[in-house]
Short mmCIF file of C-alpha atoms and ligand atoms in Angstrom, two decimals:
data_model
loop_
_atom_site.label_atom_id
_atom_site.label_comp_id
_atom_site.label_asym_id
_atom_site.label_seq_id
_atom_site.Cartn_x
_atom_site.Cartn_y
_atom_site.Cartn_z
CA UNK A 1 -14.00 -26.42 13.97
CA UNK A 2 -13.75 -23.49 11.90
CA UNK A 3 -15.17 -19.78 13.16
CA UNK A 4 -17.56 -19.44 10.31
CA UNK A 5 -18.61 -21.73 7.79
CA UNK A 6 -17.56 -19.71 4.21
CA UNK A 7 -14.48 -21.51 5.34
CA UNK A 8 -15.87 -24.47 3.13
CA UNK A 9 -15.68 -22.12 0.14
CA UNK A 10 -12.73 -21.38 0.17
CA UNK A 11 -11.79 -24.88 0.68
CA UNK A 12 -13.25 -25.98 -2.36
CA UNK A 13 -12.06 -23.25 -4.32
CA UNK A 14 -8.07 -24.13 -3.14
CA UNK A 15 -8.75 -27.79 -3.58
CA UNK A 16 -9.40 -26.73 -7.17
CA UNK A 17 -6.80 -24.37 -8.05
CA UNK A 18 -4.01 -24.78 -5.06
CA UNK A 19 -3.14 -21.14 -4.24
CA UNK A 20 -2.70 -21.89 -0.82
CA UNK A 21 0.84 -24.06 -0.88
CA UNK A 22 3.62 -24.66 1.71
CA UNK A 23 5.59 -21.28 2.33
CA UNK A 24 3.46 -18.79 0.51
CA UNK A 25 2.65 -15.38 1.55
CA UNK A 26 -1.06 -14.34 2.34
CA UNK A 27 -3.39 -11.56 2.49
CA UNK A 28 -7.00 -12.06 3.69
CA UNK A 29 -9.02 -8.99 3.05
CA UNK A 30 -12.30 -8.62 5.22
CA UNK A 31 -10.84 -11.49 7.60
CA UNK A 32 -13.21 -11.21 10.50
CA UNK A 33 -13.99 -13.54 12.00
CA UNK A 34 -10.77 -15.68 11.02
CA UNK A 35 -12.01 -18.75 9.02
CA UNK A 36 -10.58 -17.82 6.09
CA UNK A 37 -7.26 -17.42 7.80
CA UNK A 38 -7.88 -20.40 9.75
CA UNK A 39 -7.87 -22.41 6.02
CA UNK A 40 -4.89 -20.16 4.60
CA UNK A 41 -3.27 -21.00 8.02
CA UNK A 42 -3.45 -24.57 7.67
CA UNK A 43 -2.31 -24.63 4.14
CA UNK A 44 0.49 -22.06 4.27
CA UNK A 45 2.20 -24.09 7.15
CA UNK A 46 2.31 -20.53 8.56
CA UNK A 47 1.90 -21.66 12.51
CA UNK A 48 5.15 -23.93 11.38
CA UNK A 49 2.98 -27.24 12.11
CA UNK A 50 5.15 -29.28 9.25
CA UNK A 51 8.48 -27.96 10.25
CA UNK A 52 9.48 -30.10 7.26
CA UNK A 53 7.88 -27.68 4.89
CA UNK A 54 8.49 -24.25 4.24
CA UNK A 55 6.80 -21.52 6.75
CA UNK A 56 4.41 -19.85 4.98
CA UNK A 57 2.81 -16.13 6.57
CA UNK A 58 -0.90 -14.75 6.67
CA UNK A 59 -2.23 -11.51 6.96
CA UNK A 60 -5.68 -10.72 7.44
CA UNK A 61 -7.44 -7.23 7.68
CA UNK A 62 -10.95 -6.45 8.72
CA UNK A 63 -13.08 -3.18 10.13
CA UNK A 64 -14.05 -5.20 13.04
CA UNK A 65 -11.91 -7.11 15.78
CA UNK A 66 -10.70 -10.73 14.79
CA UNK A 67 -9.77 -12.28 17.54
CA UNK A 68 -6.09 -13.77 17.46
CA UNK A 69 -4.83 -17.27 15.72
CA UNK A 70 -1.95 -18.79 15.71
CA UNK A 71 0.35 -18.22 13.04
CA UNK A 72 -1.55 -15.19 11.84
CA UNK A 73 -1.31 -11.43 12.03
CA UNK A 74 -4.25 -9.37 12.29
CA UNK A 75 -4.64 -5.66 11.54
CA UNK A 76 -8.36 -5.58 13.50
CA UNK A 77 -10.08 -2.09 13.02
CA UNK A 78 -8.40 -1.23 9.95
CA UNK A 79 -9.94 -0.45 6.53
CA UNK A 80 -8.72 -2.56 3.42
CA UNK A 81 -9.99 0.27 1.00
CA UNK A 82 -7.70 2.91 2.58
CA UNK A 83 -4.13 3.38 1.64
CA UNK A 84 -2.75 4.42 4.86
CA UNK A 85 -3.31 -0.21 5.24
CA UNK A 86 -1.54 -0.86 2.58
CA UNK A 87 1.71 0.47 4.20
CA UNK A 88 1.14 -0.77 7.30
CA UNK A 89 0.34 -4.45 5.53
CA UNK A 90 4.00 -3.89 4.04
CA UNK A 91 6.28 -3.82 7.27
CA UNK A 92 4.30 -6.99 8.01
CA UNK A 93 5.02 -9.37 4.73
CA UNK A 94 8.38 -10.31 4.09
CA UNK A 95 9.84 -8.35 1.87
CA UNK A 96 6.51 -6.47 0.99
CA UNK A 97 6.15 -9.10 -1.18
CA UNK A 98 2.45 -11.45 -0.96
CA UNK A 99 1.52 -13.98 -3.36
CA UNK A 100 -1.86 -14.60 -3.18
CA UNK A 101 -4.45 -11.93 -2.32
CA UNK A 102 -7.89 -13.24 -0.97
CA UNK A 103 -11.01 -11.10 -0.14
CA UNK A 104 -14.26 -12.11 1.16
CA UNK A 105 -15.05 -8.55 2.35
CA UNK A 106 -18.57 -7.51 2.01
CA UNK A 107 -20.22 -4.02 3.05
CA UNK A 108 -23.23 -4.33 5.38
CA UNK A 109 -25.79 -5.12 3.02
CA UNK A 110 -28.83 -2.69 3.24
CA UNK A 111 -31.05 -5.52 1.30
CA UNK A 112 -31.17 -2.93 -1.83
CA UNK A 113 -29.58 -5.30 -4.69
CA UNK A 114 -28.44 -3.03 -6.84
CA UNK A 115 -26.97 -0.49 -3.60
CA UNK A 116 -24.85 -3.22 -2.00
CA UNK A 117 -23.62 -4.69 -5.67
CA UNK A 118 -22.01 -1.17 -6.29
CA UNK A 119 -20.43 -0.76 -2.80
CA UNK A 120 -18.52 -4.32 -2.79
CA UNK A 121 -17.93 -3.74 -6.50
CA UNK A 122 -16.38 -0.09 -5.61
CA UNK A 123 -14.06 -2.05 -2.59
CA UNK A 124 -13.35 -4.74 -5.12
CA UNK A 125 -11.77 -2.80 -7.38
CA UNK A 126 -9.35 -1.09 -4.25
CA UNK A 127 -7.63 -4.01 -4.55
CA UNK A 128 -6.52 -3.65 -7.72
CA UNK A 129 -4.35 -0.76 -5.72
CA UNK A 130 -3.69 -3.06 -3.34
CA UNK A 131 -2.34 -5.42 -5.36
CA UNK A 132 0.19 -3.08 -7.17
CA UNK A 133 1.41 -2.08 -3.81
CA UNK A 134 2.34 -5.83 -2.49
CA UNK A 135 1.56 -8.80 -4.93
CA UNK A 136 4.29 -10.57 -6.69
CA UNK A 137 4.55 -10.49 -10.49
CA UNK A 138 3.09 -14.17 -11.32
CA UNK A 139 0.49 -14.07 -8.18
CA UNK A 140 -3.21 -14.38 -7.66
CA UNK A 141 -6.13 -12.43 -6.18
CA UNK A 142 -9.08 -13.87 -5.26
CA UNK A 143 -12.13 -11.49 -4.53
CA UNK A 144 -15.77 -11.90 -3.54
CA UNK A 145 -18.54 -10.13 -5.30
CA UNK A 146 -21.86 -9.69 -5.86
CA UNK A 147 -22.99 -10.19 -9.25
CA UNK A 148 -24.87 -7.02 -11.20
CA UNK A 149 -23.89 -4.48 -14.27
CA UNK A 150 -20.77 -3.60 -12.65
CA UNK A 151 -19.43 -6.77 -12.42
CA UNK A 152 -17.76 -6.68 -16.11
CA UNK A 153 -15.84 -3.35 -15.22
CA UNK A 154 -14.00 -4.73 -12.45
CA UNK A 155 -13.27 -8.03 -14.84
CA UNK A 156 -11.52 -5.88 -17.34
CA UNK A 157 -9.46 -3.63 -14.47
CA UNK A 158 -8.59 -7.22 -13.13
CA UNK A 159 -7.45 -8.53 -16.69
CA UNK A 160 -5.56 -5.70 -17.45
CA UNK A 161 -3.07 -6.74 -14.33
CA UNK A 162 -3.64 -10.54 -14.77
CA UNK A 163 -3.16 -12.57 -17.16
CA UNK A 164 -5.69 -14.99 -16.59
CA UNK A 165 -9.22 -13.88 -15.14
CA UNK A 166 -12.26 -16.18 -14.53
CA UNK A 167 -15.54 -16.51 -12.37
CA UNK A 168 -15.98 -18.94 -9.49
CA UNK A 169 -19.02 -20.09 -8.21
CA UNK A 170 -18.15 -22.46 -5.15
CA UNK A 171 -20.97 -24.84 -4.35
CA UNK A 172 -20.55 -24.32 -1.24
CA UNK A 173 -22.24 -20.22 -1.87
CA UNK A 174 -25.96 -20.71 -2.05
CA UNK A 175 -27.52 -20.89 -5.84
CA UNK A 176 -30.32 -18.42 -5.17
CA UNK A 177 -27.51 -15.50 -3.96
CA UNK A 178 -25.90 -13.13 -6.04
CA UNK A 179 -22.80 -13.94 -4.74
CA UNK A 180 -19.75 -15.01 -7.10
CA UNK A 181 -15.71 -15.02 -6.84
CA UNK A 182 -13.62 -13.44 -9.23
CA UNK A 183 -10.16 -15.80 -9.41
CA UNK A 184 -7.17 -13.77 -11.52
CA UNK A 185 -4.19 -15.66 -11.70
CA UNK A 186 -0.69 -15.07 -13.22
CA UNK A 187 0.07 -11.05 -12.19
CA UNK A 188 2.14 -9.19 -14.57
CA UNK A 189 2.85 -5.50 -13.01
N1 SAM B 1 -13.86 -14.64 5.24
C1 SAM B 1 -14.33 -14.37 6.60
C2 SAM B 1 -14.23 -15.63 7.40
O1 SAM B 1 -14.12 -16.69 6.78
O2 SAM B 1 -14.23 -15.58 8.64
C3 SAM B 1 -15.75 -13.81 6.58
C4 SAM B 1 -15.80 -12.42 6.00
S1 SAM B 1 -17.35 -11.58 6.18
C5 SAM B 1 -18.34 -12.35 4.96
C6 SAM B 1 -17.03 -9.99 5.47
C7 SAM B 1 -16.13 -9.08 6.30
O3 SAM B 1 -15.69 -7.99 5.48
C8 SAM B 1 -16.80 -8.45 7.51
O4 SAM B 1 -16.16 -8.88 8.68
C9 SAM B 1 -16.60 -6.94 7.30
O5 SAM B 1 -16.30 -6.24 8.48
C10 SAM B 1 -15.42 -6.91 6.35
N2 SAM B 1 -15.25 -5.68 5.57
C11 SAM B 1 -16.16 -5.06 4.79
N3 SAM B 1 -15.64 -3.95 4.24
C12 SAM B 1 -14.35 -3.87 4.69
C13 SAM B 1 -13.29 -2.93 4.48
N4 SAM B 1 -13.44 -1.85 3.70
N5 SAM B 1 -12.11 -3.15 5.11
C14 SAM B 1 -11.95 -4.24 5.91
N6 SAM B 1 -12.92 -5.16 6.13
C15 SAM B 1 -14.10 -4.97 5.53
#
């Protein structure tokens, strides 16, 4: 019972690389309608389900309204892209700190390939910002994109702030689409 079903990609991705743990701190960029957060939820323990584990917190952002879920905040109607978010996202994480940064945000696409590939590509690399702002020396982003020739600039912006870059294609996201996850790892600024 999850609100959307890319929650199965980012599943699949977690199963594989475990960013989501017990206690850890969580940003979910583009969140609407809360599937995402419904997974980081779960695996955080951020609704305190396992009061024997550590409490983790999620965060999620999105232009539209996402309606509420337990053991997450929301910042509905706000932009991820804008900086005046970022500061508001602080007072929310403890500490200001995050550790993991996750963004399945997508513009509306206007079915021009190469159009919508430079839009997400030009949010994408935002979070780069974003990620100087809150994440943790030593944590991960995880960002949706749509593949095209700007995909390799935002690769090197990302591996000049992580130490370890790669592309994920869950199976899970349809073969025929364009769209692919960038996973950096091990932050260093
Ligand atoms: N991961 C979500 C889930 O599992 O429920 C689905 C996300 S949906 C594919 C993409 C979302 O990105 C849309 O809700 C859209 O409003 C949001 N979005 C696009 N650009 C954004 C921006 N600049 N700031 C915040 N949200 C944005």
């Amino acid at each position: 019972n999850f609100r959307c079903r890319s929650a199965f990609k980012l599943l699949e991705i977690d199963d594989k690389f475990r960013l989501l743990q017990p206690g850890r701190v969580v940003v979910d960029c583009g969140a609407a309608p809360g599937a995402w957060s419904q997974v980081a939820v779960r695996r955080v323990n951020s609704a305190g389900t396992d009061p024997a584990l550590p409490r983790g917190t999620v965060v999620g952002i999105d232009l539209m309204n996402i309606p509420p879920l337990d053991g997450a905040h929301f910042l509905s109607r706000h932009d991820v892209t804008d900086p005046a978010t970022h500061a508001e996202l602080l007072q929310l994480l403890p500490g200001g700190r995050a550790d993991v940064i996750l963004s399945d945000m997508a513009p509306n696409a206007s079915g021009v390939r190469e159009m919508d590939h430079e839009k997400l590509i030009a949010a994408c690399l935002t979070l780069a910002d974003l990620a100087e702002r809150v994440l943790q020396p030593g944590g991960a982003l995880l960002c949706k994109y749509w593949d095209g020739f700007l995909a390799r600039s935002l690769q090197e912006k990302l591996s000049s702030a992580f130490a370890h870059v790669q592309t994920v294609k869950p199976n899970a996201s349809r073969k025929e689409s364009a769209e692919r996850y960038f996973l950096a790892r091990k932050y260093r600024r």
